[in-house]
Short mmCIF file of C-alpha atoms and ligand atoms in Angstrom, two decimals:
data_model
loop_
_atom_site.label_atom_id
_atom_site.label_comp_id
_atom_site.label_asym_id
_atom_site.label_seq_id
_atom_site.Cartn_x
_atom_site.Cartn_y
_atom_site.Cartn_z
CA MET A 3 131.91 94.83 118.72
CA ALA A 4 130.21 93.07 115.86
CA LYS A 5 131.59 89.70 114.98
CA LYS A 6 133.90 89.61 112.03
CA GLN A 7 132.09 87.68 109.02
CA TYR A 8 133.48 86.16 105.95
CA SER A 9 132.53 84.14 103.17
CA PHE A 10 134.44 81.00 103.36
CA TYR A 11 135.87 78.74 100.44
CA PRO A 12 137.07 75.77 102.25
CA GLY A 13 138.38 73.72 99.31
CA CYS A 14 138.39 70.09 98.35
CA SER A 15 141.18 68.74 100.49
CA SER A 16 139.65 70.15 103.48
CA GLN A 17 136.46 68.13 103.26
CA SER A 18 136.03 65.06 105.81
CA GLY A 19 137.92 62.11 105.14
CA ALA A 20 140.12 64.31 102.86
CA SER A 21 143.87 64.86 103.05
CA SER A 22 143.58 68.30 105.12
CA SER A 23 140.63 67.68 106.90
CA ASN A 24 142.50 68.36 110.07
CA TYR A 25 143.23 71.88 108.41
CA LEU A 26 139.56 72.91 108.38
CA THR A 27 138.82 71.18 112.03
CA SER A 28 141.40 73.33 113.39
CA THR A 29 140.30 76.39 111.48
CA GLN A 30 136.78 75.91 112.56
CA SER A 31 137.92 75.92 116.19
CA MET A 32 140.56 78.78 115.70
CA VAL A 33 137.67 81.13 114.28
CA LYS A 34 135.73 80.25 117.06
CA LEU A 35 138.47 81.09 119.87
CA LEU A 36 138.93 84.10 118.00
CA ASP A 37 135.40 85.37 117.54
CA VAL A 38 135.28 85.16 113.70
CA GLN A 39 132.37 84.02 111.72
CA LEU A 40 133.12 81.92 108.31
CA ASN A 41 129.81 81.41 106.42
CA GLU A 42 130.64 78.72 103.59
CA ILE A 43 129.80 79.36 100.17
CA PRO A 44 126.85 77.20 99.22
CA ASP A 45 127.60 74.52 96.59
CA TRP A 46 131.16 75.76 96.16
CA ASN A 47 133.03 73.71 93.57
CA CYS A 48 136.96 72.55 92.95
CA CYS A 49 139.34 75.59 92.03
CA GLY A 50 140.97 73.33 89.42
CA ALA A 51 144.25 73.70 91.52
CA SER A 52 147.51 74.42 89.98
CA ILE A 53 147.51 70.89 87.85
CA GLY A 54 144.04 71.57 86.26
CA TYR A 55 145.53 73.17 83.13
CA ALA A 56 146.27 69.75 81.76
CA GLY A 57 142.55 69.05 81.27
CA GLY A 58 140.99 72.55 81.08
CA GLY A 59 142.01 75.69 79.40
CA GLU A 60 141.93 78.99 80.76
CA LEU A 61 138.10 79.86 80.26
CA PRO A 62 137.01 76.72 81.92
CA ARG A 63 139.58 76.98 84.84
CA VAL A 64 138.36 81.08 85.41
CA ALA A 65 134.89 79.76 85.01
CA LEU A 66 135.17 77.31 88.13
CA SER A 67 136.42 80.25 90.20
CA ALA A 68 133.96 82.60 88.85
CA ARG A 69 131.22 80.24 89.77
CA ASN A 70 132.44 80.34 93.22
CA ILE A 71 132.54 83.95 93.28
CA ALA A 72 129.05 84.46 92.05
CA LEU A 73 127.63 82.20 94.47
CA SER A 74 129.38 84.13 97.30
CA GLU A 75 128.10 87.20 95.80
CA GLN A 76 124.48 86.13 95.69
CA HIS A 77 124.55 84.19 99.20
CA ASN A 78 127.20 86.36 101.18
CA PRO A 79 126.75 89.64 99.82
CA GLY A 80 129.24 92.20 100.91
CA GLN A 81 131.47 89.52 102.60
CA GLU A 82 135.03 88.99 101.56
CA ILE A 83 135.91 85.47 100.56
CA VAL A 84 138.57 83.89 102.56
CA ALA A 85 140.19 80.56 101.65
CA THR A 86 142.43 78.55 103.90
CA CYS A 87 143.93 76.53 100.71
CA ALA A 88 146.84 78.17 99.04
CA ALA A 89 145.66 77.05 95.73
CA CYS A 90 142.07 77.60 96.35
CA TRP A 91 143.21 81.22 97.31
CA LEU A 92 145.34 81.98 94.20
CA ALA A 93 142.82 80.53 91.58
CA THR A 94 140.27 82.76 93.00
CA ARG A 95 142.27 85.77 93.14
CA GLU A 96 143.86 85.14 89.81
CA ALA A 97 140.31 84.36 88.14
CA LYS A 98 139.08 87.88 89.30
CA GLU A 99 141.98 89.83 88.28
CA ARG A 100 141.79 88.26 84.71
CA LEU A 101 138.13 89.06 84.68
CA ASP A 102 139.02 92.71 85.59
CA HIS A 103 141.32 92.96 82.94
CA SER A 104 139.68 91.18 80.02
CA ALA A 105 136.43 92.32 78.74
CA THR A 106 136.39 89.18 76.40
CA LEU A 107 137.01 87.08 79.22
CA LEU A 108 134.42 88.40 81.18
CA ALA A 109 131.92 88.38 78.45
CA GLU A 110 132.67 84.52 77.85
CA THR A 111 132.75 83.74 81.57
CA ASN A 112 129.32 85.19 81.95
CA GLU A 113 127.98 83.41 78.98
CA ALA A 114 129.10 80.08 80.58
CA LEU A 115 127.77 81.13 83.90
CA LYS A 116 124.35 81.72 82.39
CA GLU A 117 124.18 77.82 81.75
CA ALA A 118 124.54 77.58 85.43
CA GLY A 119 121.82 80.17 85.94
CA LEU A 120 124.41 82.32 87.56
CA VAL A 121 126.09 85.70 86.98
CA PHE A 122 129.44 87.38 87.89
CA LYS A 123 128.76 90.90 88.87
CA ASN A 124 132.09 91.68 90.19
CA GLU A 125 130.87 93.08 93.29
CA ALA A 126 133.00 90.85 95.59
CA PRO A 127 136.36 92.00 96.60
CA ALA A 128 139.62 90.00 95.80
CA ALA A 129 139.61 86.66 97.77
CA ARG A 130 141.90 86.82 100.64
CA HIS A 131 143.82 83.90 102.55
CA MET A 132 143.06 83.15 106.19
CA VAL A 133 146.73 84.19 107.28
CA GLU A 134 145.61 87.74 105.73
CA VAL A 135 142.71 87.84 108.27
CA LEU A 136 144.84 86.92 111.29
CA ILE A 137 147.60 89.37 110.48
CA ASP A 138 145.60 92.42 108.99
CA ASP A 139 142.24 92.22 110.33
CA ILE A 140 143.11 90.95 113.88
CA GLY A 141 146.94 91.71 114.16
CA TYR A 142 149.83 90.24 116.01
CA GLU A 143 149.27 92.18 119.15
CA THR A 144 145.56 91.15 119.69
CA LEU A 145 146.43 87.60 118.78
CA LYS A 146 148.91 87.50 121.40
CA SER A 147 146.83 89.12 123.94
CA GLY A 148 144.40 85.91 123.82
CA VAL A 149 147.15 83.30 124.56
CA LYS A 150 146.25 81.00 127.29
CA LYS A 151 148.83 78.07 127.14
CA PRO A 152 151.97 79.72 125.37
CA LEU A 153 153.79 77.41 123.18
CA GLU A 154 156.70 77.36 125.53
CA GLY A 155 159.76 75.66 124.66
CA ILE A 156 158.70 74.39 121.13
CA LYS A 157 161.13 75.29 118.45
CA ILE A 158 159.35 75.64 115.32
CA ALA A 159 160.43 76.25 111.59
CA GLY A 160 157.87 78.14 109.23
CA TYR A 161 157.47 76.65 106.37
CA VAL A 162 155.75 79.02 103.90
CA GLY A 163 156.05 77.49 100.52
CA CYS A 164 155.01 78.72 97.16
CA GLN A 165 151.64 79.78 96.58
CA THR A 166 150.68 81.65 99.87
CA ASN A 167 153.83 83.47 99.21
CA ARG A 168 154.03 83.97 95.26
CA PRO A 169 153.05 85.49 93.13
CA PHE A 170 150.46 87.64 95.40
CA GLY A 171 152.11 86.95 98.65
CA ILE A 172 151.37 88.75 102.05
CA ASP A 173 150.96 92.30 102.11
CA GLY A 174 154.18 93.90 103.21
CA GLU A 175 156.23 90.58 103.19
CA SER A 176 159.16 89.88 100.91
CA PHE A 177 158.93 86.91 98.44
CA GLU A 178 162.27 85.60 99.32
CA ASN A 179 162.12 85.88 103.17
CA PRO A 180 158.49 86.30 104.53
CA MET A 181 158.42 86.83 108.26
CA TYR A 182 154.77 86.30 108.99
CA LEU A 183 154.62 82.55 110.07
CA ASP A 184 157.82 83.20 112.49
CA LYS A 185 155.72 86.46 113.93
CA LEU A 186 152.66 84.05 114.43
CA VAL A 187 154.74 81.49 116.19
CA GLU A 188 156.04 84.15 118.52
CA SER A 189 152.74 85.48 119.01
CA MET A 190 151.72 81.94 120.45
CA GLY A 191 154.81 81.96 122.76
CA GLY A 192 156.89 79.51 120.71
CA GLU A 193 160.22 79.90 119.78
CA ALA A 194 160.30 80.60 115.71
CA ILE A 195 163.54 79.35 113.82
CA THR A 196 164.10 82.52 111.97
CA GLY A 197 167.04 81.23 110.28
CA TYR A 198 165.38 78.51 108.47
CA ASP A 199 166.48 78.80 105.31
CA GLN A 200 164.20 76.49 103.12
CA LYS A 201 160.96 78.55 104.13
CA VAL A 202 160.18 79.22 100.41
CA THR A 203 161.20 76.04 98.73
CA CYS A 204 158.69 74.32 96.39
CA CYS A 205 157.57 71.03 97.89
CA GLY A 206 157.19 69.53 94.17
CA GLY A 207 153.45 70.29 94.28
CA ALA A 208 151.73 67.61 92.07
CA LEU A 209 154.75 65.93 91.19
CA ALA A 210 154.94 64.15 94.56
CA PHE A 211 152.27 62.12 92.95
CA SER A 212 153.04 62.09 89.47
CA GLU A 213 157.15 62.04 89.46
CA PRO A 214 157.91 61.46 93.01
CA GLU A 215 161.67 60.95 92.37
CA LYS A 216 161.90 64.67 91.68
CA SER A 217 159.89 65.95 94.31
CA GLN A 218 161.26 63.79 96.93
CA LYS A 219 164.53 66.00 96.48
CA GLN A 220 162.56 69.04 97.31
CA ILE A 221 161.04 67.51 100.31
CA LYS A 222 164.21 66.33 101.63
CA ASP A 223 165.99 69.62 101.77
CA ILE A 224 162.85 71.42 103.28
CA ILE A 225 163.01 68.72 106.24
CA GLU A 226 166.64 68.47 106.56
CA SER A 227 167.15 71.84 106.97
CA ALA A 228 164.41 72.17 109.84
CA TYR A 229 166.49 69.30 111.65
CA ASP A 230 169.83 71.22 111.10
CA HIS A 231 168.30 74.20 112.76
CA GLY A 232 166.96 72.42 115.68
CA ALA A 233 163.44 72.43 114.86
CA ASP A 234 161.13 70.13 116.96
CA MET A 235 158.03 70.83 114.68
CA ILE A 236 157.34 72.57 111.23
CA VAL A 237 154.27 74.81 110.52
CA THR A 238 152.84 75.68 107.26
CA PRO A 239 149.89 77.56 105.85
CA CYS A 240 149.47 75.34 102.82
CA PRO A 241 147.67 72.16 102.80
CA LEU A 242 149.78 70.49 99.92
CA CYS A 243 152.89 71.82 101.62
CA GLN A 244 151.66 70.10 104.41
CA ALA A 245 150.74 66.90 103.03
CA ASN A 246 153.95 66.50 100.87
CA THR A 247 156.26 67.18 103.81
CA GLU A 248 154.47 64.74 106.19
CA ILE A 249 153.21 61.94 104.13
CA TYR A 250 156.25 61.36 102.20
CA GLN A 251 158.85 61.41 105.08
CA GLY A 252 158.91 57.77 105.21
CA GLU A 253 159.36 57.63 101.26
CA VAL A 254 162.01 60.36 101.51
CA ASN A 255 163.71 58.03 104.51
CA LYS A 256 163.57 54.91 101.97
CA ARG A 257 165.10 56.92 99.39
CA TYR A 258 167.94 58.73 100.99
CA GLY A 259 168.61 56.65 103.89
CA THR A 260 167.63 59.32 106.52
CA LYS A 261 165.49 59.03 109.67
CA PHE A 262 163.28 61.72 109.48
CA ASN A 263 160.33 61.80 111.74
CA ILE A 264 159.19 65.51 112.47
CA PRO A 265 155.60 66.74 112.79
CA VAL A 266 154.26 68.96 110.40
CA THR A 267 151.52 71.22 111.62
CA TYR A 268 149.18 74.18 110.51
CA TYR A 269 149.14 77.54 112.12
CA SER A 270 145.51 76.98 113.04
CA GLN A 271 146.52 74.10 115.09
CA LEU A 272 149.35 76.09 116.87
CA ILE A 273 146.59 79.00 117.67
CA THR A 274 144.07 76.72 118.62
CA VAL A 275 146.25 75.02 121.13
CA ALA A 276 147.94 78.25 122.44
CA TYR A 277 144.27 79.53 122.86
CA GLY A 278 143.30 76.74 125.21
CA GLY A 279 141.63 74.51 122.90
CA SER A 280 141.86 70.66 123.31
CA ALA A 281 144.05 68.15 120.90
CA LYS A 282 140.82 67.14 119.59
CA ASP A 283 139.93 70.71 118.57
CA ALA A 284 143.26 71.24 117.18
CA ALA A 285 142.72 68.02 115.38
CA LEU A 286 145.95 66.79 116.38
CA ASP A 287 144.64 63.05 115.84
CA GLY A 288 144.87 64.05 112.18
CA GLN A 289 148.45 64.05 112.39
CA ILE A 290 150.42 61.02 110.82
CA ILE A 291 153.68 62.07 112.62
CA ARG A 292 152.24 63.00 116.18
CA ALA A 293 152.62 66.35 117.31
CA THR A 294 153.65 65.19 120.86
CA LYS A 295 154.90 68.72 122.26
CA LEU A 296 151.86 70.34 121.37
CA GLU A 297 149.71 67.49 122.59
CA GLU A 298 151.51 68.09 126.05
CA ILE A 299 150.49 71.68 125.98
CA ALA A 300 146.84 70.73 125.12
CA GLY A 301 146.72 68.19 127.75
CA LYS A 302 147.73 70.69 130.68
CA MET B 19 142.75 73.87 58.87
CA SER B 20 142.68 77.32 60.11
CA ILE B 21 146.41 76.89 61.74
CA GLU B 22 147.47 76.96 58.34
CA LYS B 23 147.68 80.93 58.59
CA TYR B 24 150.23 80.35 61.27
CA ARG B 25 152.75 78.51 58.91
CA ARG B 26 156.35 79.47 59.86
CA ASN B 27 155.33 82.04 62.19
CA PHE B 28 154.96 80.00 65.73
CA LEU B 29 155.33 83.18 67.73
CA LYS B 30 152.12 84.46 66.04
CA GLU B 31 150.33 81.26 66.84
CA VAL B 32 151.53 81.18 70.40
CA GLU B 33 150.37 84.96 70.89
CA GLU B 34 147.00 83.90 69.65
CA ARG B 35 146.23 80.34 70.74
CA VAL B 36 148.54 80.08 73.99
CA GLU B 37 146.99 81.56 77.51
CA GLU B 38 149.25 84.81 78.02
CA GLY B 39 151.34 83.76 74.80
CA HIS B 40 151.35 87.33 74.02
CA TRP B 41 154.19 88.12 76.52
CA VAL B 42 156.58 85.73 75.06
CA LYS B 43 157.98 88.46 72.67
CA MET B 44 158.96 90.59 75.80
CA CYS B 45 161.41 88.19 77.00
CA MET B 46 165.00 89.36 76.86
CA GLN B 47 166.68 86.14 77.43
CA CYS B 48 168.23 86.91 80.86
CA GLY B 49 168.11 83.51 82.25
CA VAL B 50 166.70 84.34 85.67
CA CYS B 51 163.65 82.06 85.29
CA ALA B 52 166.08 79.22 84.30
CA GLY B 53 168.09 79.73 87.16
CA SER B 54 164.99 80.29 89.73
CA CYS B 55 163.03 77.08 88.69
CA PRO B 56 163.29 74.51 91.21
CA LEU B 57 162.81 71.76 88.66
CA GLY B 58 165.32 73.35 86.67
CA PRO B 59 167.95 70.28 86.85
CA HIS B 60 165.18 68.19 85.27
CA TRP B 61 164.30 70.52 82.64
CA GLU B 62 165.50 69.74 79.02
CA HIS B 63 164.31 73.06 77.83
CA THR B 64 164.27 75.93 80.50
CA PRO B 65 161.46 78.73 80.33
CA GLN B 66 164.28 81.00 78.79
CA LYS B 67 165.16 78.25 76.11
CA ILE B 68 161.40 77.56 75.38
CA PHE B 69 160.85 81.26 74.88
CA MET B 70 163.98 81.48 72.33
CA MET B 71 162.77 78.31 70.58
CA ILE B 72 159.36 79.91 69.98
CA ARG B 73 160.84 82.87 68.50
CA ALA B 74 162.72 80.59 66.28
CA GLY B 75 159.93 78.87 65.12
CA LYS B 76 160.65 75.65 66.53
CA ARG B 77 156.87 74.54 66.97
CA GLU B 78 157.33 70.89 66.84
CA GLU B 79 160.35 70.63 69.29
CA VAL B 80 158.58 72.99 71.95
CA LEU B 81 155.11 71.38 71.87
CA THR B 82 156.84 68.05 72.16
CA SER B 83 159.09 68.88 74.95
CA ASP B 84 158.09 67.59 78.41
CA SER B 85 159.66 70.57 80.29
CA MET B 86 156.63 72.59 80.65
CA TRP B 87 154.80 69.55 82.38
CA MET B 88 157.29 69.64 84.94
CA CYS B 89 156.00 73.15 86.12
CA THR B 90 155.13 72.89 89.48
CA SER B 91 153.28 76.09 89.55
CA CYS B 92 155.33 77.61 92.31
CA TYR B 93 155.52 81.04 90.78
CA ASN B 94 159.50 81.79 91.55
CA CYS B 95 159.90 82.51 87.93
CA ILE B 96 157.18 84.85 87.90
CA VAL B 97 158.04 86.88 91.03
CA ARG B 98 161.69 87.24 89.73
CA CYS B 99 161.30 88.13 85.88
CA PRO B 100 162.66 91.45 85.31
CA ARG B 101 160.05 91.90 82.28
CA LYS B 102 157.21 90.38 84.48
CA LEU B 103 156.32 87.76 82.11
CA PRO B 104 153.58 85.37 83.56
CA ILE B 105 155.89 82.47 82.94
CA THR B 106 153.89 80.01 84.88
CA HIS B 107 150.77 80.65 82.92
CA ILE B 108 152.62 80.45 79.52
CA MET B 109 154.11 77.17 80.53
CA HIS B 110 150.30 75.80 81.34
CA GLY B 111 149.07 77.34 78.28
CA LEU B 112 152.05 75.64 76.18
CA ALA B 113 151.23 72.22 77.85
CA TYR B 114 147.21 72.78 77.01
CA LEU B 115 148.15 73.56 73.44
CA ALA B 116 150.51 70.64 73.21
CA LYS B 117 147.56 68.36 74.63
CA ARG B 118 145.04 69.82 72.23
CA GLU B 119 147.47 69.20 69.46
CA GLY B 120 148.24 65.56 70.48
CA LEU B 121 151.89 66.37 70.71
CA VAL B 122 152.38 65.37 74.70
CA PRO B 123 155.13 62.74 74.63
CA LYS B 124 153.73 59.43 75.40
CA ASN B 125 153.31 58.31 79.01
CA GLN B 126 154.38 61.81 80.46
CA PRO B 127 153.09 60.99 84.04
CA THR B 128 152.36 64.53 85.22
CA ALA B 129 150.26 65.02 81.83
CA GLN B 130 148.38 61.63 82.59
CA PHE B 131 147.90 62.80 86.43
CA GLY B 132 146.70 66.23 85.40
CA GLN B 133 144.18 64.77 83.05
CA MET B 134 142.93 62.66 85.47
CA PHE B 135 142.47 65.24 88.16
CA TRP B 136 140.43 67.26 85.83
CA ASP B 137 138.24 64.50 84.79
CA ASN B 138 137.76 63.66 88.43
CA LEU B 139 136.81 67.17 89.34
CA VAL B 140 134.59 67.58 86.42
CA LYS B 141 132.40 64.65 87.37
CA THR B 142 131.00 65.91 90.85
CA GLY B 143 132.15 69.30 90.96
CA ARG B 144 134.89 68.53 93.86
CA VAL B 145 137.86 65.99 93.89
CA ASN B 146 137.62 62.57 95.05
CA GLU B 147 141.03 62.07 96.37
CA LEU B 148 140.90 58.22 96.70
CA LYS B 149 139.78 57.89 93.18
CA LEU B 150 142.38 60.04 92.13
CA SER B 151 145.17 58.02 93.83
CA LEU B 152 143.86 54.43 92.71
CA GLY B 153 143.54 56.23 88.91
CA MET B 154 147.11 57.12 89.40
CA TYR B 155 148.38 53.64 90.55
CA PHE B 156 146.44 51.67 88.11
CA LYS B 157 147.03 53.92 85.17
CA ASP B 158 149.65 51.19 83.79
CA GLY B 159 147.47 48.16 84.09
CA PHE B 160 146.26 45.95 87.01
CA GLY B 161 149.41 44.37 87.81
CA GLN B 162 151.23 47.46 88.06
CA GLY B 163 148.66 49.24 90.12
CA ILE B 164 148.44 46.15 92.74
CA LYS B 165 152.31 46.69 92.70
CA ASN B 166 152.18 50.27 93.49
CA ALA B 167 149.17 50.30 95.86
CA MET B 168 151.47 47.63 97.90
CA ALA B 169 154.40 50.14 97.81
CA MET B 170 152.66 52.93 99.31
CA GLN B 171 150.64 51.00 101.73
CA SER B 172 152.17 52.32 104.66
CA VAL B 173 151.31 55.84 103.33
CA GLY B 174 147.89 54.95 102.73
CA LEU B 175 147.16 53.46 106.12
CA GLY B 176 148.81 56.28 107.90
CA MET B 177 146.11 58.43 105.88
CA MET B 178 143.44 56.35 107.02
CA LYS B 179 144.56 55.79 110.48
CA ALA B 180 144.66 59.85 110.74
CA LYS B 181 141.20 59.93 108.91
CA ARG B 182 142.58 61.98 106.06
CA LEU B 183 141.82 59.04 103.41
CA ASN B 184 138.20 57.73 103.31
CA PRO B 185 137.80 54.20 101.68
CA MET B 186 134.17 55.00 101.64
CA GLU B 187 135.05 57.64 98.96
CA ILE B 188 134.89 55.05 96.41
CA MET B 189 130.98 54.98 96.55
CA GLY B 190 131.11 58.42 95.21
CA GLY B 191 132.04 60.54 97.94
CA HIS B 192 131.58 64.53 98.22
CA GLY B 193 130.24 66.40 95.33
CA ILE B 194 128.29 69.84 94.52
CA LYS B 195 124.18 69.72 94.07
CA ASP B 196 124.12 71.34 90.83
CA LYS B 197 125.87 68.93 88.75
CA SER B 198 124.08 69.45 85.43
CA GLY B 199 124.36 73.37 85.71
CA PHE B 200 128.14 72.70 86.36
CA SER B 201 128.82 70.24 83.52
CA ALA B 202 126.62 72.76 81.21
CA MET B 203 128.93 75.83 82.35
CA LEU B 204 132.06 73.82 81.83
CA LYS B 205 130.87 72.67 78.06
CA LYS B 206 129.90 76.06 77.01
CA ALA B 207 133.16 77.37 78.65
CA ARG B 208 135.18 74.99 76.56
CA GLU B 209 133.26 75.57 73.23
CA LEU B 210 133.98 79.37 73.50
CA GLU B 211 137.60 78.90 74.17
CA ASP B 212 137.94 76.38 71.41
CA ALA B 213 136.38 78.64 68.87
CA ARG B 214 138.36 81.88 69.95
CA ARG B 215 142.01 79.60 70.14
CA LYS B 216 140.62 77.66 67.08
CA LEU B 217 141.46 74.46 69.01
CA ALA B 218 139.00 72.39 66.96
S1 SF4 C 5 163.35 85.78 83.46
FE1 SF4 C 5 161.94 86.72 82.16
S2 SF4 C 5 163.23 88.04 80.67
FE2 SF4 C 5 164.38 86.89 81.68
S3 SF4 C 5 164.77 84.82 80.34
FE3 SF4 C 5 163.35 84.27 81.88
S4 SF4 C 5 161.31 85.01 80.71
FE4 SF4 C 5 162.95 86.23 79.76
S1 SF4 C 6 156.65 78.47 88.16
FE1 SF4 C 6 157.29 76.50 87.00
S2 SF4 C 6 158.66 77.45 85.45
FE2 SF4 C 6 158.50 79.08 87.33
S3 SF4 C 6 159.94 78.59 88.38
FE3 SF4 C 6 158.21 77.32 89.17
S4 SF4 C 6 158.46 75.12 88.39
FE4 SF4 C 6 159.67 76.57 87.10
#
């Protein structure tokens, strides 16, 4: 079977030395183990994320994503764009949707792109999230069949968050109670905390930085519920969810007098370990709160 | 100025000047968005109220509200709204219009952070997280900056230890190659949008 190939949009926070560089490292290990090839879009730019609206109006923001899509069309023709970051995925999909629906916006976007010597041809299919590739193109059964070191005995709360779940979401999943992370955990031999009631709670997004007293209440609820359900670990598909819930646990402890210390990992780290990758392959050294149970399995 | 033509008709102004603003008239005031918003307890004006105020012509009150700056873009309202209003985007659009009209409440931290984020990404085409953090800490002066940085020291050190914060980024860090094409593109995009939305 020919290797599956995708045009890859990694996003700013995945770069080396950035807050989700462990996501990128583990994704690269994961796709190698799954025999999937990611072709990075050359010279890709920031998508504007969800806070970009403060400085850039609609057209500049659409132009950011259109530039990435145009570069993908030019360098990786015929390949679907895949993003690992929820905001990157959302911005790219949303831009294409708007360009499909407004001739004015399309004409103006192309006028702007011309300044960079590019054209948005609208040939590329809608952007996809990496979890869609796992679920739809590979499938739970196939994923399961490749497991070498099942994540036995680890109780994992699947924290889906906002933007991987809304407004597009994963095909066939409900916005209120998506099950795919639980199913991915189970495919890897872990124990999914299916009753985890904070799985789609907003982590506070950019407010974690600008108005921490507001976002830390969100973060506290998300972590507390994982503990209440007996989780050893939280898993998430979103870099901002990961950063907010892991990095600020200490701050939440200070504010609320709690004693949280729960690892928050990416699905790509779980899969890498279950597929026999090392702790380094899974970028477990990139955890601020060590995922010791995963490290143990990786070291077996 | 050209906005003279909207005098006393804020709804019409929103329809023409705000991203996705043409949806506002579709709101049926059911309150689902207000009840679904995670930041609801902090909003002086929920989306439902904002839409009502727009229709009541309360231009000043809407554009000076800090509520829309607290939207975290969680899209909860969008998926639940029975009328399918793109509420998140309208909030972003209103915030942006308020900024362009100079009506954002002074020192609104998310408005400041958002602008810093944009300026940061425009410079090199990609976000420099270190500069963004430092910019946020030091926005209220040097003394306050040192205090903020000290308070967040353990967070910063943890990030550095995990190699998820690189002090060398201060030297410039990641960026795209075609910076000149990128800036020209954004400049053009802004000109075109300003002309269409009369955002002089
Ligand atoms: S949920 Fe929709 S229809 Fe209901 S008040 Fe909010 S915007 Fe209006
Ligand atoms: S997207 Fe914004 S307005 Fe809508 S529910 Fe979330 S925070 Fe509230």
